[in-house]
Each structure stands twice: as C-alpha cells, then as structure tokens.
Amino acid sequence: MSTYTVSGRFQSRGDFQPFTKDVEAENEDLARERIYTTVGSQHNRKRTQIEIEEVSAA
C-alpha cells in the first residue's frame, strides 16, 4: 500500500471548503474512492459536492 496526498474542495453552505488529506491505497483510483467515502461521511456530502483537484504520491 502506498500513501497518497489528495487535495480538493467540497461544498459547504453555498461556499467551497478546501481540504488536503493523506490516505493509504493501492493506486490513485482507490485513493479517490477513499476520499469520497471519508469526506462524504464526515461532512454529510454527496460525491457531486466533492471536487478532487490533485492526487499525488506522498
């Protein structure tokens, strides 16, 4: 498993809130999926309200 740094933003009360998170995943696609599930559950947002701007190996 590799560590990926994922940055992006999500909708919050009509504005966008930036985020940067480190996740462990086997590849970039799985890192994106992990962010959708984590940010979505923590902030009660749907996938369409989350924009991932960059995924890079840490």
N, CA, C and O atoms as a DFTB+ gen file, in Angstrom:
232 C
 N C O
     1  1       0.839      -1.179       0.000
     2  2       0.000       0.000       0.000
     3  2       0.886       1.247       0.000
     4  3       1.903       1.306       0.692
     5  1       0.487       2.214      -0.772
     6  2       1.205       3.481      -0.853
     7  2       0.386       4.575      -0.187
     8  3      -0.822       4.438       0.000
     9  1       1.051       5.649       0.164
    10  2       0.373       6.801       0.741
    11  2       0.214       7.863      -0.338
    12  3       1.168       8.195      -1.041
    13  1      -1.003       8.394      -0.462
    14  2      -1.309       9.427      -1.439
    15  2      -1.811      10.668      -0.720
    16  3      -2.520      10.577       0.283
    17  1      -1.439      11.822      -1.242
    18  2      -1.942      13.094      -0.745
    19  2      -2.998      13.569      -1.735
    20  3      -2.726      13.742      -2.923
    21  1      -4.198      13.774      -1.226
    22  2      -5.327      14.166      -2.068
    23  2      -5.789      15.549      -1.625
    24  3      -6.030      15.783      -0.441
    25  1      -5.912      16.461      -2.582
    26  2      -6.401      17.796      -2.265
    27  2      -7.582      18.121      -3.161
    28  3      -7.700      17.626      -4.282
    29  1      -8.447      18.965      -2.634
    30  2      -9.636      19.361      -3.372
    31  2     -10.491      20.275      -2.529
    32  3      -9.992      20.977      -1.649
    33  1     -11.787      20.263      -2.803
    34  2     -12.723      21.105      -2.047
    35  2     -14.095      20.472      -2.069
    36  3     -14.406      19.657      -2.938
    37  1     -14.920      20.856      -1.097
    38  2     -16.291      20.365      -1.051
    39  2     -17.224      21.518      -0.738
    40  3     -16.827      22.507      -0.122
    41  1     -18.473      21.380      -1.170
    42  2     -19.480      22.407      -0.965
    43  2     -19.893      22.464       0.498
    44  3     -20.174      21.440       1.121
    45  1     -19.926      23.677       1.033
    46  2     -20.326      23.858       2.418
    47  2     -21.074      25.173       2.560
    48  3     -20.472      26.246       2.527
    49  1     -22.377      25.086       2.716
    50  2     -23.234      26.268       2.904
    51  2     -23.073      27.293       1.790
    52  3     -22.912      28.483       2.060
    53  1     -23.115      26.849       0.568
    54  2     -23.047      27.745      -0.575
    55  2     -21.643      28.164      -0.963
    56  3     -21.462      28.816      -1.991
    57  1     -20.648      27.807      -0.171
    58  2     -19.260      28.141      -0.449
    59  2     -18.467      26.844      -0.554
    60  3     -19.001      25.773      -0.266
    61  1     -17.220      26.922      -0.956
    62  2     -16.391      25.728      -1.040
    63  2     -15.332      25.738       0.051
    64  3     -14.690      26.760       0.291
    65  1     -15.152      24.606       0.707
    66  2     -14.171      24.427       1.769
    67  2     -13.025      23.573       1.232
    68  3     -13.262      22.444       0.801
    69  1     -11.790      24.077       1.243
    70  2     -10.663      23.279       0.743
    71  2     -10.254      22.201       1.743
    72  3     -10.483      22.341       2.945
    73  1      -9.651      21.133       1.244
    74  2      -9.138      20.079       2.115
    75  2      -7.897      19.448       1.496
    76  3      -7.708      19.479       0.280
    77  1      -7.062      18.879       2.347
    78  2      -5.913      18.081       1.946
    79  2      -5.825      16.921       2.914
    80  3      -5.750      17.126       4.125
    81  1      -5.833      15.701       2.394
    82  2      -5.797      14.515       3.242
    83  2      -4.790      13.510       2.704
    84  3      -4.585      13.404       1.495
    85  1      -4.166      12.776       3.616
    86  2      -3.284      11.672       3.266
    87  2      -4.043      10.368       3.482
    88  3      -4.632      10.156       4.542
    89  1      -4.027       9.501       2.484
    90  2      -4.705       8.210       2.590
    91  2      -3.788       7.102       2.088
    92  3      -2.931       7.324       1.233
    93  1      -3.982       5.917       2.629
    94  2      -3.256       4.748       2.147
    95  2      -4.151       3.986       1.188
    96  3      -5.303       3.684       1.502
    97  1      -3.610       3.675       0.011
    98  2      -4.375       2.945      -1.002
    99  2      -3.399       2.252      -1.943
   100  3      -2.206       2.554      -1.960
   101  1      -3.926       1.322      -2.720
   102  2      -3.094       0.575      -3.657
   103  2      -2.782       1.377      -4.922
   104  3      -1.723       1.202      -5.523
   105  1      -3.713       2.267      -5.330
   106  2      -3.473       3.097      -6.506
   107  2      -4.262       4.404      -6.376
   108  3      -4.995       4.601      -5.406
   109  1      -4.105       5.290      -7.359
   110  2      -4.746       6.607      -7.295
   111  2      -6.269       6.522      -7.326
   112  3      -6.944       7.298      -6.649
   113  1      -6.815       5.595      -8.099
   114  2      -8.270       5.457      -8.180
   115  2      -8.869       5.063      -6.830
   116  3      -9.910       5.585      -6.432
   117  1      -8.216       4.152      -6.137
   118  2      -8.705       3.752      -4.820
   119  2      -8.532       4.875      -3.797
   120  3      -9.331       4.993      -2.868
   121  1      -7.504       5.692      -3.959
   122  2      -7.317       6.853      -3.080
   123  2      -8.467       7.841      -3.267
   124  3      -8.970       8.403      -2.295
   125  1      -8.880       8.050      -4.516
   126  2     -10.027       8.932      -4.787
   127  2     -11.298       8.384      -4.143
   128  3     -12.055       9.130      -3.522
   129  1     -11.527       7.091      -4.292
   130  2     -12.723       6.477      -3.703
   131  2     -12.721       6.619      -2.181
   132  3     -13.758       6.883      -1.574
   133  1     -11.560       6.443      -1.578
   134  2     -11.452       6.562      -0.129
   135  2     -11.785       7.983       0.330
   136  3     -12.415       8.171       1.370
   137  1     -11.359       8.980      -0.450
   138  2     -11.663      10.378      -0.117
   139  2     -13.154      10.646      -0.244
   140  3     -13.746      11.300       0.616
   141  1     -13.768      10.140      -1.322
   142  2     -15.214      10.330      -1.471
   143  2     -15.963       9.762      -0.269
   144  3     -16.886      10.399       0.239
   145  1     -15.583       8.589       0.183
   146  2     -16.293       7.980       1.301
   147  2     -15.984       8.688       2.620
   148  3     -16.879       8.888       3.440
   149  1     -14.725       9.067       2.827
   150  2     -14.340       9.708       4.092
   151  2     -14.926      11.103       4.229
   152  3     -15.584      11.410       5.223
   153  1     -14.689      11.950       3.231
   154  2     -15.195      13.323       3.287
   155  2     -16.721      13.326       3.241
   156  3     -17.369      14.112       3.932
   157  1     -17.279      12.453       2.433
   158  2     -18.736      12.381       2.338
   159  2     -19.392      12.010       3.654
   160  3     -20.426      12.575       4.010
   161  1     -18.807      11.071       4.380
   162  2     -19.414      10.657       5.645
   163  2     -19.141      11.658       6.766
   164  3     -20.003      11.873       7.618
   165  1     -17.958      12.274       6.781
   166  2     -17.632      13.233       7.839
   167  2     -18.426      14.526       7.716
   168  3     -18.812      15.118       8.724
   169  1     -18.673      14.967       6.483
   170  2     -19.315      16.259       6.267
   171  2     -20.708      16.138       5.643
   172  3     -21.311      17.142       5.265
   173  1     -21.213      14.910       5.539
   174  2     -22.555      14.674       5.001
   175  2     -22.730      15.277       3.608
   176  3     -23.698      15.992       3.350
   177  1     -21.781      14.982       2.711
   178  2     -21.803      15.478       1.337
   179  2     -21.868      14.321       0.354
   180  3     -21.368      13.229       0.625
   181  1     -22.492      14.573      -0.791
   182  2     -22.558      13.575      -1.852
   183  2     -21.338      13.728      -2.753
   184  3     -20.641      14.742      -2.712
   185  1     -21.095      12.707      -3.567
   186  2     -19.934      12.728      -4.466
   187  2     -19.955      13.931      -5.400
   188  3     -18.898      14.463      -5.739
   189  1     -21.129      14.366      -5.818
   190  2     -21.217      15.507      -6.727
   191  2     -20.853      16.815      -6.039
   192  3     -20.602      17.813      -6.715
   193  1     -20.819      16.831      -4.707
   194  2     -20.468      18.034      -3.951
   195  2     -18.990      18.045      -3.551
   196  3     -18.540      18.967      -2.870
   197  1     -18.237      17.030      -3.969
   198  2     -16.818      16.938      -3.644
   199  2     -16.021      17.014      -4.944
   200  3     -16.266      16.245      -5.874
   201  1     -15.072      17.937      -5.004
   202  2     -14.214      18.083      -6.180
   203  2     -12.780      17.734      -5.785
   204  3     -12.196      18.385      -4.919
   205  1     -12.224      16.724      -6.408
   206  2     -10.840      16.344      -6.157
   207  2      -9.988      17.006      -7.227
   208  3     -10.187      16.783      -8.421
   209  1      -9.037      17.823      -6.789
   210  2      -8.209      18.580      -7.727
   211  2      -6.889      17.894      -8.039
   212  3      -6.393      17.980      -9.163
   213  1      -6.306      17.201      -7.032
   214  2      -4.988      16.601      -7.256
   215  2      -4.796      15.376      -6.390
   216  3      -5.178      15.358      -5.220
   217  1      -4.195      14.348      -6.980
   218  2      -3.803      13.145      -6.248
   219  2      -2.324      12.917      -6.554
   220  3      -1.939      12.772      -7.715
   221  1      -1.495      12.886      -5.504
   222  2      -0.067      12.677      -5.720
   223  2       0.479      11.694      -4.701
   224  3      -0.013      11.615      -3.576
   225  1       1.490      10.951      -5.097
   226  2       2.128      10.014      -4.183
   227  2       2.920      10.793      -3.150
   228  3       3.668      11.711      -3.486
   229  1       2.749      10.418      -1.887
   230  2       3.441      11.141      -0.807
   231  2       4.805      10.562      -0.551
   232  3       5.526      11.045       0.322
